[in-house]
Amino acid sequence: MSFNFNFNINETKKAVKLINDTIYDLLVIGGGPAGLNAALYAKRKGLTTGIITQRIGGQLLNTSSVDNYLGISQVSGEELSEKYLSHLKELDVGILEEAEVTIVEKIDKLFNTTLKDGTIFQSKTLLLATGSAPRKLEVPGEVEFSNRGVAYCAICDAPLFKDKNVIIAGGGNSAVEAAIDVAKFATQVTLVHRSQLRADQILIDHMMNQSNITVFLQTQILQIVGDDKMTGVNVLNKETSQERVIEADGIFIEIGNLPSNVLVKDLVTLNLQGEVVVDEKNMTSLSGLYAAGDVTQMPYKQIVIAVADGAKAALAANEYINQNF
Amino acid sequence: MQKMLNEEIQNQLRQVFAEMKEDVTMVLFTQEGECYSCEETMGLLEEVEQLSDKIHLKKFDLNKDVEEAKKYNIEMVPSFVLLNSQGEYQGVKFNGIPAGHEINSFIPALLEMSGVKQDVPADFAQRIAKIDKPVNIKVFVTLSCPHCPGAVQKAHVLAMLNKNIEGEMIEAQTFTDLSNKFNVSGVPKIVINDKYEMVGNQPIEEFLAQIEAM
């Protein structure tokens, strides 16, 4: 038996605190790649800046392996997040973790950001980098069997399905990666997707090489069934119109994400998908309010793109402050 | 057995442990014969003890040292608790090896127990101090779960702030029967007094709300 240790020295090192009796140049809501890089750029431009987030890393923490980030051939999502955080701590960027923002409003020229505990922070510009959250299948049984078979974090929960049968719903990179991760523990993994695979070919090839992964395409999940725990899913083969049951002890739902827009949905223009619409400098329809990363309409949700988007937004916020204050 | 911690982590830990204020004792329970990860957990704790003169290790056998096990409500192995410099148990317990990501709940617990306190907002501290009924917080984890150490840390901080509270990490793969009993299929899973369940790395606020509502 061997154990590795993912020691994270950042856990013990403290970040600079946020203070609420000052007016920040830029406050960033969200601690994923977009928000972190925006804070870095803002700080280096000389802006007073702070990050308010539930957790540093955002979706990076759910990514087992990042393989296409230029200059870093292979790194775990968490390691990359650690590198980001160390970099920010070196620059003394203020960070408030485990904080939930409940209200964002613009009063005259300033933004008020209110936390769940009532604390209010003020800033000249505000960046929304809240990312996105897993999309639900929205079929009967999904809520009922949530955490009794239905799971959303493959790297966290895969070991719990040792010697069991597991279904993966989805056909993108995250679904194929989940299938590969879970196949290390499970007896049998069945990937079910309603259309064709759209994951990177290199991942698909890797998946197809695993003897305990079976793939059903053009197959729609109709219902998650079970008693105390889930026991399987009812599926519809869209080509033959036949329904059948696939027995399984668990299902990982990896069918993409929905933008986390709740803070601004009545404040700015959204597109039909609910994504925050920004201009080429990442400003939303409300001046001084910026958005970056997966919460925006930016196509191709990638870490490297979110990072770049954050940089762009910070530089634009700097420009805005120079012109307006 | 091979070393558990590589040189790089050992050096990092030495630096981190330099901040420790008071002595901390780890009290480990294992057993002879069949025991998943007992040997590795002992190896890890022995290595950690070597990294700071403030860290001490006592080793017991669950079946032979019944009285000792009783003191800390130890019922399964491997399991260990942390004692403060006065040798008092403050409800900080680990069941299973804190390897993988869980090293990040183990190391902060050592620091905290030595007197390097995290800031807990004043209103939370007051609410925690008021809890006057026995509270047991189980946090089920896997070693590959990046969100889990956060939940374990909170259970331990609560335990250290109130003697009525016990916080324990439970490595789900080591203790499959217990995990099945509590239907653990997503981690971190938090179970309070074997009855009230929450999933995810919940904020202290949610722990408190649940405890206060009981």
Coordinates of C-alpha atoms in Angstrom, one line a residue, chain A residues 22-298:
Chain A
T22 CA -11.8 51.8 2.8
I23 CA -12.8 52.3 -0.8
Y24 CA -11.1 49.7 -2.9
D25 CA -10.2 50.4 -6.5
L26 CA -11.2 47.0 -7.6
L27 CA -13.0 44.2 -5.7
V28 CA -13.2 40.8 -7.3
I29 CA -16.0 38.4 -6.5
G30 CA -14.8 34.8 -7.2
G31 CA -11.5 33.0 -6.5
G32 CA -11.1 30.9 -9.7
P33 CA -8.5 31.5 -12.4
A34 CA -10.3 34.7 -13.8
G35 CA -10.7 36.4 -10.5
L36 CA -7.2 35.5 -9.2
N37 CA -5.4 36.7 -12.3
A38 CA -7.5 39.9 -12.3
A39 CA -6.4 40.7 -8.8
L40 CA -2.8 40.0 -9.7
Y41 CA -2.9 42.4 -12.7
A42 CA -4.8 45.0 -10.7
K43 CA -2.3 44.9 -7.8
R44 CA 0.6 45.2 -10.2
K45 CA -1.1 48.3 -11.8
G46 CA -1.1 49.8 -8.3
L47 CA -4.8 49.4 -7.7
T48 CA -6.0 48.6 -4.2
T49 CA -7.7 45.3 -4.7
G50 CA -9.2 42.4 -2.8
I51 CA -10.8 39.1 -3.6
I52 CA -14.0 37.9 -2.0
T53 CA -14.7 34.2 -2.6
Q54 CA -16.2 31.0 -1.2
R55 CA -13.1 29.1 -2.0
I56 CA -9.8 29.8 -3.8
G57 CA -9.4 27.8 -6.9
G58 CA -13.0 27.5 -8.0
Q59 CA -13.6 24.7 -10.4
L60 CA -9.8 24.1 -10.7
L61 CA -10.2 22.1 -7.5
N62 CA -12.4 19.6 -9.2
T63 CA -9.9 19.0 -12.1
S64 CA -7.7 16.1 -11.6
S65 CA -5.2 17.0 -14.3
V66 CA -4.5 20.1 -16.4
D67 CA -2.6 19.0 -19.5
N68 CA -2.8 21.9 -22.0
Y69 CA -1.6 24.9 -20.1
L70 CA 1.3 26.4 -22.0
G71 CA 4.6 25.9 -20.2
I72 CA 3.3 23.4 -17.7
S73 CA 2.9 20.0 -19.3
Q74 CA 1.0 18.4 -16.5
V75 CA -0.3 19.7 -13.2
S76 CA -3.2 18.9 -11.0
G77 CA -5.9 21.5 -10.8
E78 CA -5.2 21.9 -7.1
E79 CA -1.5 22.4 -7.6
L80 CA -2.1 25.1 -10.2
S81 CA -4.5 26.8 -7.8
E82 CA -1.8 26.7 -5.1
K83 CA 0.7 28.3 -7.5
Y84 CA -1.8 31.0 -8.2
L85 CA -2.5 31.6 -4.5
S86 CA 1.2 31.7 -3.5
H87 CA 1.8 34.3 -6.2
L88 CA -1.0 36.5 -4.9
K89 CA 0.1 36.1 -1.3
E90 CA 3.6 37.3 -2.3
L91 CA 2.0 40.4 -3.6
D92 CA -0.1 40.9 -0.5
V93 CA -3.4 40.9 -2.3
G94 CA -6.3 40.9 0.2
I95 CA -8.3 37.7 0.3
L96 CA -11.5 36.9 2.1
E97 CA -12.3 33.3 1.9
E98 CA -15.5 31.4 2.8
A99 CA -17.5 34.5 2.2
E100 CA -20.8 34.6 0.4
V101 CA -21.8 37.8 -1.3
T102 CA -25.6 38.4 -1.2
I103 CA -26.1 41.8 -2.7
V104 CA -24.2 43.8 -5.3
E105 CA -25.4 47.4 -6.0
K106 CA -24.1 50.6 -7.5
I107 CA -24.8 53.7 -5.5
D108 CA -23.8 56.9 -7.3
K109 CA -20.3 56.1 -8.6
L110 CA -19.5 53.4 -6.1
F111 CA -20.2 49.7 -5.7
N112 CA -21.5 48.2 -2.5
T113 CA -20.8 44.5 -2.0
T114 CA -22.8 43.0 0.9
L115 CA -21.9 39.7 2.5
K116 CA -24.2 37.2 4.1
D117 CA -23.1 38.4 7.6
G118 CA -24.0 42.0 6.7
T119 CA -20.5 43.3 6.1
I120 CA -20.4 45.9 3.3
F121 CA -17.3 46.5 1.1
Q122 CA -17.0 49.5 -1.2
S123 CA -15.2 49.8 -4.4
K124 CA -14.8 52.0 -7.5
T125 CA -15.0 49.0 -9.8
L126 CA -16.3 45.5 -9.3
L127 CA -15.4 42.3 -11.2
L128 CA -17.8 39.4 -11.2
A129 CA -15.8 36.2 -11.7
T130 CA -18.2 33.8 -10.1
G131 CA -17.8 31.1 -12.7
S132 CA -20.4 28.4 -13.2
A133 CA -21.9 25.5 -11.3
P134 CA -22.6 21.9 -12.5
R135 CA -25.7 21.7 -14.7
K136 CA -28.2 19.2 -13.4
L137 CA -29.8 16.4 -15.5
E138 CA -33.2 17.5 -14.3
V139 CA -34.7 14.0 -14.4
P140 CA -36.8 12.4 -11.8
G141 CA -34.7 10.8 -9.0
E142 CA -31.8 13.2 -9.3
V143 CA -32.6 15.2 -6.2
E144 CA -34.0 12.2 -4.3
F145 CA -30.8 10.2 -4.8
S146 CA -28.4 13.1 -4.4
N147 CA -25.5 11.8 -2.2
R148 CA -27.1 8.4 -2.2
G149 CA -25.6 7.5 -5.6
V150 CA -25.8 10.8 -7.5
A151 CA -22.5 12.6 -7.4
Y152 CA -20.9 15.6 -9.1
C153 CA -17.2 15.5 -8.0
A154 CA -15.5 12.6 -9.6
I155 CA -12.0 13.0 -8.1
C156 CA -13.6 13.4 -4.6
D157 CA -16.0 10.6 -4.7
A158 CA -14.6 8.0 -7.1
P159 CA -13.0 6.0 -4.2
L160 CA -16.4 5.6 -2.6
F161 CA -17.4 3.5 -5.7
K162 CA -14.7 0.9 -5.4
D163 CA -15.9 -2.4 -6.8
K164 CA -19.2 -0.9 -7.8
N165 CA -20.9 -0.1 -11.1
V166 CA -21.0 3.5 -12.1
I167 CA -22.6 5.6 -14.8
I168 CA -21.1 8.8 -16.1
A169 CA -23.6 11.2 -17.8
G170 CA -22.1 13.5 -20.4
G171 CA -19.9 13.5 -23.5
G172 CA -17.4 16.4 -23.0
N173 CA -13.9 16.5 -21.5
S174 CA -15.1 16.5 -17.9
A175 CA -17.3 13.4 -18.5
V176 CA -14.5 11.5 -20.2
E177 CA -12.0 12.4 -17.6
A178 CA -14.5 11.4 -14.9
A179 CA -15.0 8.0 -16.6
I180 CA -11.2 7.5 -16.6
D181 CA -10.9 8.6 -12.9
V182 CA -13.7 6.4 -11.7
A183 CA -12.6 3.4 -13.8
K184 CA -9.6 3.1 -11.5
F185 CA -11.9 2.1 -8.7
A186 CA -15.1 0.9 -10.1
T187 CA -15.8 -2.6 -11.5
Q188 CA -17.6 -1.3 -14.5
V189 CA -18.1 2.3 -15.8
T190 CA -20.8 3.1 -18.4
L191 CA -20.6 6.5 -20.1
V192 CA -24.0 7.6 -21.3
H193 CA -24.5 10.5 -23.6
R194 CA -27.5 11.8 -25.5
S195 CA -25.6 12.7 -28.7
Q196 CA -22.0 12.3 -29.9
L197 CA -18.7 12.7 -27.8
R198 CA -17.2 16.1 -28.0
A199 CA -14.2 15.5 -25.8
D200 CA -10.6 15.9 -27.0
Q201 CA -9.6 13.0 -29.1
I202 CA -6.6 12.2 -26.9
L203 CA -8.9 11.7 -23.9
I204 CA -11.4 9.6 -25.9
D205 CA -8.5 7.4 -27.0
H206 CA -7.4 7.0 -23.5
M207 CA -10.9 6.1 -22.4
M208 CA -11.4 3.6 -25.1
N209 CA -8.3 1.8 -23.9
Q210 CA -9.8 1.0 -20.6
S211 CA -11.3 -2.4 -20.6
N212 CA -13.9 -1.6 -17.9
I213 CA -15.5 1.4 -19.6
T214 CA -18.5 1.0 -22.0
V215 CA -19.9 3.9 -24.0
F216 CA -23.5 4.4 -25.1
L217 CA -24.1 7.3 -27.4
Q218 CA -27.4 8.7 -28.6
T219 CA -28.8 7.6 -25.3
Q220 CA -30.9 9.8 -23.1
I221 CA -31.2 9.3 -19.3
L222 CA -34.9 9.4 -18.4
Q223 CA -34.9 8.7 -14.7
I224 CA -32.7 7.7 -11.8
V225 CA -34.3 4.8 -9.9
G226 CA -33.7 3.1 -6.6
D227 CA -35.0 2.4 -3.2
D228 CA -32.8 3.5 -0.2
K229 CA -30.0 4.2 -2.6
M230 CA -30.0 4.4 -6.4
T231 CA -30.0 1.1 -8.2
G232 CA -29.9 2.3 -11.8
V233 CA -31.1 4.6 -14.6
N234 CA -33.8 4.3 -17.2
V235 CA -32.5 5.2 -20.6
L236 CA -33.9 5.8 -24.0
N237 CA -31.9 4.7 -27.1
K238 CA -32.8 7.6 -29.5
E239 CA -32.0 5.6 -32.6
T240 CA -34.1 2.6 -31.8
S241 CA -36.6 4.4 -29.5
Q242 CA -36.2 1.5 -27.0
E243 CA -36.2 2.1 -23.3
R244 CA -34.1 0.0 -20.9
V245 CA -32.6 0.0 -17.4
I246 CA -28.9 0.2 -16.8
E247 CA -28.1 -1.0 -13.3
A248 CA -25.6 1.0 -11.3
D249 CA -24.7 2.0 -7.8
G250 CA -23.8 5.5 -8.7
I251 CA -23.9 8.2 -11.3
F252 CA -21.6 11.1 -11.9
I253 CA -23.3 14.0 -13.7
E254 CA -20.8 15.8 -16.0
I255 CA -23.0 17.5 -18.5
G256 CA -21.5 21.0 -18.4
N257 CA -22.2 24.0 -16.3
L258 CA -24.6 26.9 -15.8
P259 CA -23.2 30.5 -15.3
S260 CA -23.4 31.7 -11.6
N261 CA -25.2 34.9 -12.5
V262 CA -27.5 35.3 -9.5
L263 CA -25.8 38.4 -8.1
V264 CA -26.2 40.5 -11.2
K265 CA -29.1 38.9 -13.1
D266 CA -31.3 42.0 -12.5
L267 CA -28.5 44.4 -12.9
V268 CA -26.9 43.7 -16.3
T269 CA -27.7 42.2 -19.7
L270 CA -27.5 38.4 -19.9
N271 CA -27.7 36.3 -23.1
L272 CA -30.2 33.5 -23.6
Q273 CA -27.9 31.0 -21.9
G274 CA -27.9 33.3 -18.8
E275 CA -24.3 34.3 -19.4
V276 CA -23.2 37.9 -18.5
V277 CA -22.7 39.9 -21.7
V278 CA -19.5 41.9 -21.7
D279 CA -17.8 44.1 -24.3
E280 CA -14.3 43.5 -25.7
K281 CA -12.9 45.1 -22.5
N282 CA -15.0 42.9 -20.2
M283 CA -17.4 45.6 -19.1
T284 CA -21.0 44.6 -18.5
S285 CA -23.9 46.8 -19.4
L286 CA -23.4 48.6 -16.1
S287 CA -20.4 50.9 -16.3
G288 CA -17.7 50.1 -13.8
L289 CA -19.0 46.5 -13.3
Y290 CA -16.8 44.0 -15.1
A291 CA -17.2 40.3 -15.6
A292 CA -14.6 37.6 -16.6
G293 CA -14.3 33.9 -17.0
D294 CA -17.0 31.3 -17.2
V295 CA -19.8 33.5 -16.0
T296 CA -19.5 35.6 -19.2
Q297 CA -20.5 34.8 -22.8
M298 CA -16.8 34.1 -23.6

